[in-house]
PDB file of C-alpha atoms in Angstrom:
ATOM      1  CA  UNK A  21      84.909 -34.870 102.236  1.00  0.00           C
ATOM      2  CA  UNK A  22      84.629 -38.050 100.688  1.00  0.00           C
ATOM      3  CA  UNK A  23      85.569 -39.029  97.423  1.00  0.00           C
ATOM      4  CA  UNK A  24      84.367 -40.982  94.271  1.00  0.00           C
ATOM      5  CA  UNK A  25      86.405 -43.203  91.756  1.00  0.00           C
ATOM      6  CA  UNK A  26      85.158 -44.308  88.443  1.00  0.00           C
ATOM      7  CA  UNK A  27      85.848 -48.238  87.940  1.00  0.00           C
ATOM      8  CA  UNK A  28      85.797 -49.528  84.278  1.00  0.00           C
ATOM      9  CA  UNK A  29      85.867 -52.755  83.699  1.00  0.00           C
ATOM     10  CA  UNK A  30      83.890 -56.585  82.500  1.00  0.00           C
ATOM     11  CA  UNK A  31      81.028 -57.376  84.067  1.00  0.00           C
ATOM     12  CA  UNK A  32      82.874 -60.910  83.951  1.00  0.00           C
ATOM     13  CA  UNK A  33      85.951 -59.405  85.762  1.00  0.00           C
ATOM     14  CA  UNK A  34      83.731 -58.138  88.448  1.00  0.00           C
ATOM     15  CA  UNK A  35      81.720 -61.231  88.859  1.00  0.00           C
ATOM     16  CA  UNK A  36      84.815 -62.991  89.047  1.00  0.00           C
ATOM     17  CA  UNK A  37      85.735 -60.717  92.376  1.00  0.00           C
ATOM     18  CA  UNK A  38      82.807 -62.382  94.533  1.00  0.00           C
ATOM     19  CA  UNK A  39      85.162 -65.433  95.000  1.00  0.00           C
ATOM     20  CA  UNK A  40      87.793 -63.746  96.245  1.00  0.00           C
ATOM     21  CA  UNK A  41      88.264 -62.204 100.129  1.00  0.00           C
ATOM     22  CA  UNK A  42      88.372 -58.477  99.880  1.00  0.00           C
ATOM     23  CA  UNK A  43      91.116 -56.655 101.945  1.00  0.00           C
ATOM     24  CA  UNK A  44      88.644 -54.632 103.423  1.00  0.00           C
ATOM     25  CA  UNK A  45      84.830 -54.155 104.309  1.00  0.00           C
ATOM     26  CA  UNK A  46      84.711 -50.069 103.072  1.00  0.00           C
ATOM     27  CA  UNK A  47      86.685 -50.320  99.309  1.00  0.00           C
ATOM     28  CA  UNK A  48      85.242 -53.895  98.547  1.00  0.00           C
ATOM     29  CA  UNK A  49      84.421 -53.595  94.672  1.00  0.00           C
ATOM     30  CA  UNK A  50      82.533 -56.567  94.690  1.00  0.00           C
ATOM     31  CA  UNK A  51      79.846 -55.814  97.326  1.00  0.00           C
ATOM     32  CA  UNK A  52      79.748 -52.285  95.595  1.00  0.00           C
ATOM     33  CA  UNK A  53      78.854 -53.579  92.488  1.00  0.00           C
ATOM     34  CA  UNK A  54      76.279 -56.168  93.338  1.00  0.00           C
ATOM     35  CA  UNK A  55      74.707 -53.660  95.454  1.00  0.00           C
ATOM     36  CA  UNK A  56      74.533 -51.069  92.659  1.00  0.00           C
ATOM     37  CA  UNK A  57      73.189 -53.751  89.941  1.00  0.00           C
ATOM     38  CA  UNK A  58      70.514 -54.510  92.834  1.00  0.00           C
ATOM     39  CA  UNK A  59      69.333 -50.925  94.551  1.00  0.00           C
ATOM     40  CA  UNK A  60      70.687 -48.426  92.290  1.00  0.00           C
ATOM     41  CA  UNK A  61      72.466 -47.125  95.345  1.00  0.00           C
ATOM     42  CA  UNK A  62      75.602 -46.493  97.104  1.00  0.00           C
ATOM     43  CA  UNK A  63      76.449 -49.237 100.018  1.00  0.00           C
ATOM     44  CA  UNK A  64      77.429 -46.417 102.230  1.00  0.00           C
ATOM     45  CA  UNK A  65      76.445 -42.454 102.966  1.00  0.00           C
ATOM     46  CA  UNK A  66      77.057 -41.357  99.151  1.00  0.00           C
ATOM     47  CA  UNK A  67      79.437 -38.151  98.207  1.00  0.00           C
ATOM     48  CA  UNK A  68      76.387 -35.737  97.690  1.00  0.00           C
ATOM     49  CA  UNK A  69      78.765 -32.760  98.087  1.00  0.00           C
ATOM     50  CA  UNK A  70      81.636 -34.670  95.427  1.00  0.00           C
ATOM     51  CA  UNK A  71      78.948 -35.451  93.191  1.00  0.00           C
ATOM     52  CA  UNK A  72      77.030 -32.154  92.639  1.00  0.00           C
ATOM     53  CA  UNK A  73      80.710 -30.670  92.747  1.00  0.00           C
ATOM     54  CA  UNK A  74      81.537 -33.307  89.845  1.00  0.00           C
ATOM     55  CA  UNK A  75      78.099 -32.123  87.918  1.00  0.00           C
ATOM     56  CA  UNK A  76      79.232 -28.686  88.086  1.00  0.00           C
ATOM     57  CA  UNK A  77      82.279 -29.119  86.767  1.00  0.00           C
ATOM     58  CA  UNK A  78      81.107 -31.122  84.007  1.00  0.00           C
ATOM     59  CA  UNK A  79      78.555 -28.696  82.945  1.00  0.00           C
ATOM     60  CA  UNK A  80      80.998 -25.967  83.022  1.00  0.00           C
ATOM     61  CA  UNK A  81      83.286 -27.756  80.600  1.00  0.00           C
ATOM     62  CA  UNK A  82      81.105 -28.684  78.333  1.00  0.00           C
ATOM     63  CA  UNK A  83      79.767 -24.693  77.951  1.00  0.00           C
ATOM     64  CA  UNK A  84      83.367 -24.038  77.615  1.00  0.00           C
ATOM     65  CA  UNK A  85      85.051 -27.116  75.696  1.00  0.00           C
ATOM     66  CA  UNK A  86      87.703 -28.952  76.096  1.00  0.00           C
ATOM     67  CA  UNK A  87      89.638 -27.578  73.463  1.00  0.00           C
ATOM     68  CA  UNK A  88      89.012 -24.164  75.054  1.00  0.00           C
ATOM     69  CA  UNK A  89      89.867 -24.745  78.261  1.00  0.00           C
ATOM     70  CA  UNK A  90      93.273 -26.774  77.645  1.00  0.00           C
ATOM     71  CA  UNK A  91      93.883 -23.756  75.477  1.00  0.00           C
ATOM     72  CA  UNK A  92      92.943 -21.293  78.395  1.00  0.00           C
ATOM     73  CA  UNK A  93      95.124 -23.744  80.801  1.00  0.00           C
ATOM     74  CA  UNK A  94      98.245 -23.550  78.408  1.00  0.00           C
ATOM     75  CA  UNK A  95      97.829 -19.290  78.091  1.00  0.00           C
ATOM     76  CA  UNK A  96      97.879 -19.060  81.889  1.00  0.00           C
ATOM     77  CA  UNK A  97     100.829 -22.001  81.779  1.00  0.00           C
ATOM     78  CA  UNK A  98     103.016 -19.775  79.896  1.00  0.00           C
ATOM     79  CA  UNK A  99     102.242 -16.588  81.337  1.00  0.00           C
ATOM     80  CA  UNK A 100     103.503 -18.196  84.312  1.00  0.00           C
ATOM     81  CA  UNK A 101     106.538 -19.297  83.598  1.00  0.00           C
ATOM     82  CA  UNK A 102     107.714 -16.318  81.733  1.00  0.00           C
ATOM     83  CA  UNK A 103     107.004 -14.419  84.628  1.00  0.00           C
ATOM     84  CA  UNK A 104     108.662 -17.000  87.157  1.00  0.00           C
ATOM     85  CA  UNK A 105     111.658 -16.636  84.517  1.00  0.00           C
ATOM     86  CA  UNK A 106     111.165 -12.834  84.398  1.00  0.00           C
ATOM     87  CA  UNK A 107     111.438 -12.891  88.523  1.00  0.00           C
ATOM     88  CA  UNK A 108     114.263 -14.966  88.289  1.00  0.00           C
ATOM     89  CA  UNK A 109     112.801 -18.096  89.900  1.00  0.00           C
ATOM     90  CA  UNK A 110     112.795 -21.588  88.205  1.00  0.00           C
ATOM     91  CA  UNK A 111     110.964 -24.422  88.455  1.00  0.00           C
ATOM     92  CA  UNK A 112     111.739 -27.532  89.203  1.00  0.00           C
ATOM     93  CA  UNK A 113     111.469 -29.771  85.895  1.00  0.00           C
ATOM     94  CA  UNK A 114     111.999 -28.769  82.695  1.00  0.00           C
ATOM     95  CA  UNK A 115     109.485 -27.474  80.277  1.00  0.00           C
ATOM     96  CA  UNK A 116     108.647 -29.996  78.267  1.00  0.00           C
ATOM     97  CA  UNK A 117     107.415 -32.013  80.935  1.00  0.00           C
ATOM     98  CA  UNK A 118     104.810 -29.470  82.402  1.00  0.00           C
ATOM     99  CA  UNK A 119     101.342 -30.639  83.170  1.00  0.00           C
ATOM    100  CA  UNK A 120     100.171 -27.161  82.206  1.00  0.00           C
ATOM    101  CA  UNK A 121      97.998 -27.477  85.384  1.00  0.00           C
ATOM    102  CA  UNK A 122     100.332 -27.467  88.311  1.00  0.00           C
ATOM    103  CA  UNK A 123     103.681 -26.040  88.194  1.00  0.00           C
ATOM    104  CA  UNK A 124     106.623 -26.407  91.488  1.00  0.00           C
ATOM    105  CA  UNK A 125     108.781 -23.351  91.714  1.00  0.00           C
ATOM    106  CA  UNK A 126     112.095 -23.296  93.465  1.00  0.00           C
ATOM    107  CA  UNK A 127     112.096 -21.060  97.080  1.00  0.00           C
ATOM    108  CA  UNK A 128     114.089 -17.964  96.605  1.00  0.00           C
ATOM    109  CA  UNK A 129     117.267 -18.017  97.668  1.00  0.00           C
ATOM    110  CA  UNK A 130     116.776 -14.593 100.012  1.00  0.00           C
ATOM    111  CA  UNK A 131     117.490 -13.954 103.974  1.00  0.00           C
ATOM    112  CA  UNK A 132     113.851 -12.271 104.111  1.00  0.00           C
ATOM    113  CA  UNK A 133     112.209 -15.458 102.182  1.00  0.00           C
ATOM    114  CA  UNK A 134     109.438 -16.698 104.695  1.00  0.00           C
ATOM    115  CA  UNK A 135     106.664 -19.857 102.912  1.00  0.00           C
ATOM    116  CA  UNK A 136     104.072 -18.475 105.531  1.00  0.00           C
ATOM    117  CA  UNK A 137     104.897 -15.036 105.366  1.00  0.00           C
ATOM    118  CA  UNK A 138     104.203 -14.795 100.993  1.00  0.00           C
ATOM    119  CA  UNK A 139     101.551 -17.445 101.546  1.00  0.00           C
ATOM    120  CA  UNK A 140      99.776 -15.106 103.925  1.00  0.00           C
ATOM    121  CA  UNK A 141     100.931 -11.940 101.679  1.00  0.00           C
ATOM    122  CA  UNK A 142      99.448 -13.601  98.577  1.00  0.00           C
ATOM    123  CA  UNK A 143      96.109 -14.718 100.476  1.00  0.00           C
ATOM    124  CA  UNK A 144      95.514 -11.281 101.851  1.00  0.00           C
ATOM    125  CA  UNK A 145      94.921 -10.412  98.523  1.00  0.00           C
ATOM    126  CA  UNK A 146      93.272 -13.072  97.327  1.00  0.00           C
ATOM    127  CA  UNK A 147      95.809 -15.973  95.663  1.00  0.00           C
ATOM    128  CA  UNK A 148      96.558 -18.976  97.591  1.00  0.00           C
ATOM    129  CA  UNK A 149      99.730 -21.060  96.992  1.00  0.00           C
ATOM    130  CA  UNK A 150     100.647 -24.642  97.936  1.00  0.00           C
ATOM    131  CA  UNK A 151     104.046 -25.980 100.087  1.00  0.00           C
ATOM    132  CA  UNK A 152     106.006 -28.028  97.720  1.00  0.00           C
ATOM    133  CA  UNK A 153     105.627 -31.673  98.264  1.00  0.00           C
ATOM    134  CA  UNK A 154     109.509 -32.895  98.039  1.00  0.00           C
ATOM    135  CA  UNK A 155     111.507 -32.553 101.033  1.00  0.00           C
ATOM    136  CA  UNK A 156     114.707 -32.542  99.697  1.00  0.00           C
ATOM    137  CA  UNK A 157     113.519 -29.410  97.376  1.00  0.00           C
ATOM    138  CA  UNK A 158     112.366 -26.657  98.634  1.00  0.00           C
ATOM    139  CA  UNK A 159     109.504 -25.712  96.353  1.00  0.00           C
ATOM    140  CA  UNK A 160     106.283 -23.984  96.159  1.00  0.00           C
ATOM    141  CA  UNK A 161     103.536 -24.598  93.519  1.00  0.00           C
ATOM    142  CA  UNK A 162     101.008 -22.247  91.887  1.00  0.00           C
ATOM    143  CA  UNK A 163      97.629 -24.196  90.334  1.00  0.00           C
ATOM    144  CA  UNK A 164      96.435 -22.981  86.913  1.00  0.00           C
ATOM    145  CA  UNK A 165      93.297 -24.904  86.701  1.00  0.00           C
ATOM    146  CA  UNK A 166      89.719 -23.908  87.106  1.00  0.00           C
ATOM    147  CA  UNK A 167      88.594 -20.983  86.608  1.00  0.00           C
ATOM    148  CA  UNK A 168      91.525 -19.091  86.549  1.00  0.00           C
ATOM    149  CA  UNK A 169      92.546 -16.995  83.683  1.00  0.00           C
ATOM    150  CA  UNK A 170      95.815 -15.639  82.537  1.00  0.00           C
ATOM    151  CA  UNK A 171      94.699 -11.890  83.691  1.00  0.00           C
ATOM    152  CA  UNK A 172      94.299 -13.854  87.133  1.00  0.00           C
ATOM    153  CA  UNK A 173      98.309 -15.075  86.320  1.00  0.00           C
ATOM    154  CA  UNK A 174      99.087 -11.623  85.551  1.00  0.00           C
ATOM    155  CA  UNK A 175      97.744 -10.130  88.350  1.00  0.00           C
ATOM    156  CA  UNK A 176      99.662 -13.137  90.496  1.00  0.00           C
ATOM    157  CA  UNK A 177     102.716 -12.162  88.958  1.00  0.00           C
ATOM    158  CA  UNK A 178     102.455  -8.543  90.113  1.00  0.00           C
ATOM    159  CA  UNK A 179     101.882  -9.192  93.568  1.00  0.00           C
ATOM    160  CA  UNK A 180     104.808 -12.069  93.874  1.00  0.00           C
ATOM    161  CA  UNK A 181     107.375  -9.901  92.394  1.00  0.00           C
ATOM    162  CA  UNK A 182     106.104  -6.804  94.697  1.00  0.00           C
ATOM    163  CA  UNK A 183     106.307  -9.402  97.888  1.00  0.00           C
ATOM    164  CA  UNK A 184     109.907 -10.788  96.362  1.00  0.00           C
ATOM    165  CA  UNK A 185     110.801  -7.016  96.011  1.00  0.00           C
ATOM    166  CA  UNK A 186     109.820  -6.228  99.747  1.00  0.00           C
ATOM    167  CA  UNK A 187     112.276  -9.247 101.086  1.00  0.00           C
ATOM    168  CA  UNK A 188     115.101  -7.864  99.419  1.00  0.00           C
ATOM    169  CA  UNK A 189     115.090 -10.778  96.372  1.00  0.00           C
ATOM    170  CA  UNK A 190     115.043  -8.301  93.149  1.00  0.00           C
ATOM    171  CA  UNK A 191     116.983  -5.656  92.750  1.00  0.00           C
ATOM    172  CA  UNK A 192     114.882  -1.951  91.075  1.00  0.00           C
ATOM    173  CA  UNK A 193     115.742  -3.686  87.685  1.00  0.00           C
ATOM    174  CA  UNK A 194     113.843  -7.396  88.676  1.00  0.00           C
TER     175      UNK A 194
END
């Protein structure tokens, strides 16, 4: 789907583009710009989809403000990692340095551990995870954002540990 960017900046700074070759005819700012100023349109096919999407999300934020929702983010944050700590997982940098929005977990160390097998487990039943992105890690990462709520976490929580329980990783204690 394509995308949108939001460019801040002079109107001098952009005039001063038109001089200069761009490095390519799609992401020229310049034309862009000038087009814009002119039609009060996109150059190319616009992100109808992105931008509706990007309405939505606006209008839901400001019902719920912003306040709200980094407080709802940090509940489900923390609900998280006491119950990746409570599994006996960790993740991958240290607290203080959390978004609060994305957090990489650490593979279990298990013969029975299987990405695909507790993605699918997890998205049977209605949670999706993410492959890490590091390929010297093996990781995993769980998104907090959205609409998700720290009953959601909970109920994310209780379906890991009974996957992690089913491969042999916790013992009847956790």
């Amino acid at each position: 789907m394509a995308g949108i960017s939001f460019v801040i900046a002079s109107k001098r700074k952009l005039d001063s583009l038109r001089l200069k070759k761009p490095m390519n005819y799609y992401l020229n700012l310049y034309a862009q710009y000038k087009y814009f100023s002119e039609t009060r349109q996109m150059r190319f096919t616009p992100p109808v989809q992105t931008l509706y999407a990007l309405k939505q999300a606006m209008e839901e934020l400001k019902r719920e403000g912003i306040h709200e929702r980094y407080t709802r983010y940090i509940e489900s944050w923390k609900t998280l990692v006491n119950g990746i700590a409570w599994l006996g997982l960790n993740h991958i940098v240290s607290e203080e340095h959390h978004s609060k929005l994305v957090t990489s977990i650490v593979e279990p160390e298990c013969d029975g551990y299987d990405f695909h097998a507790m993605h699918d487990y997890l998205y049977e039943r209605g949670f999706t995870i993410y492959p890490g992105k590091l390929e010297e890690l093996r990781t995993f990462r769980i998104a907090n954002i959205g609409d998700i709520t720290c009953k959601d976490i909970k109920t994310f929580l209780a379906l890991l540990e009974s996957y992690l329980g089913s491969i042999g990783f916790l013992t009847v204690d956790g």
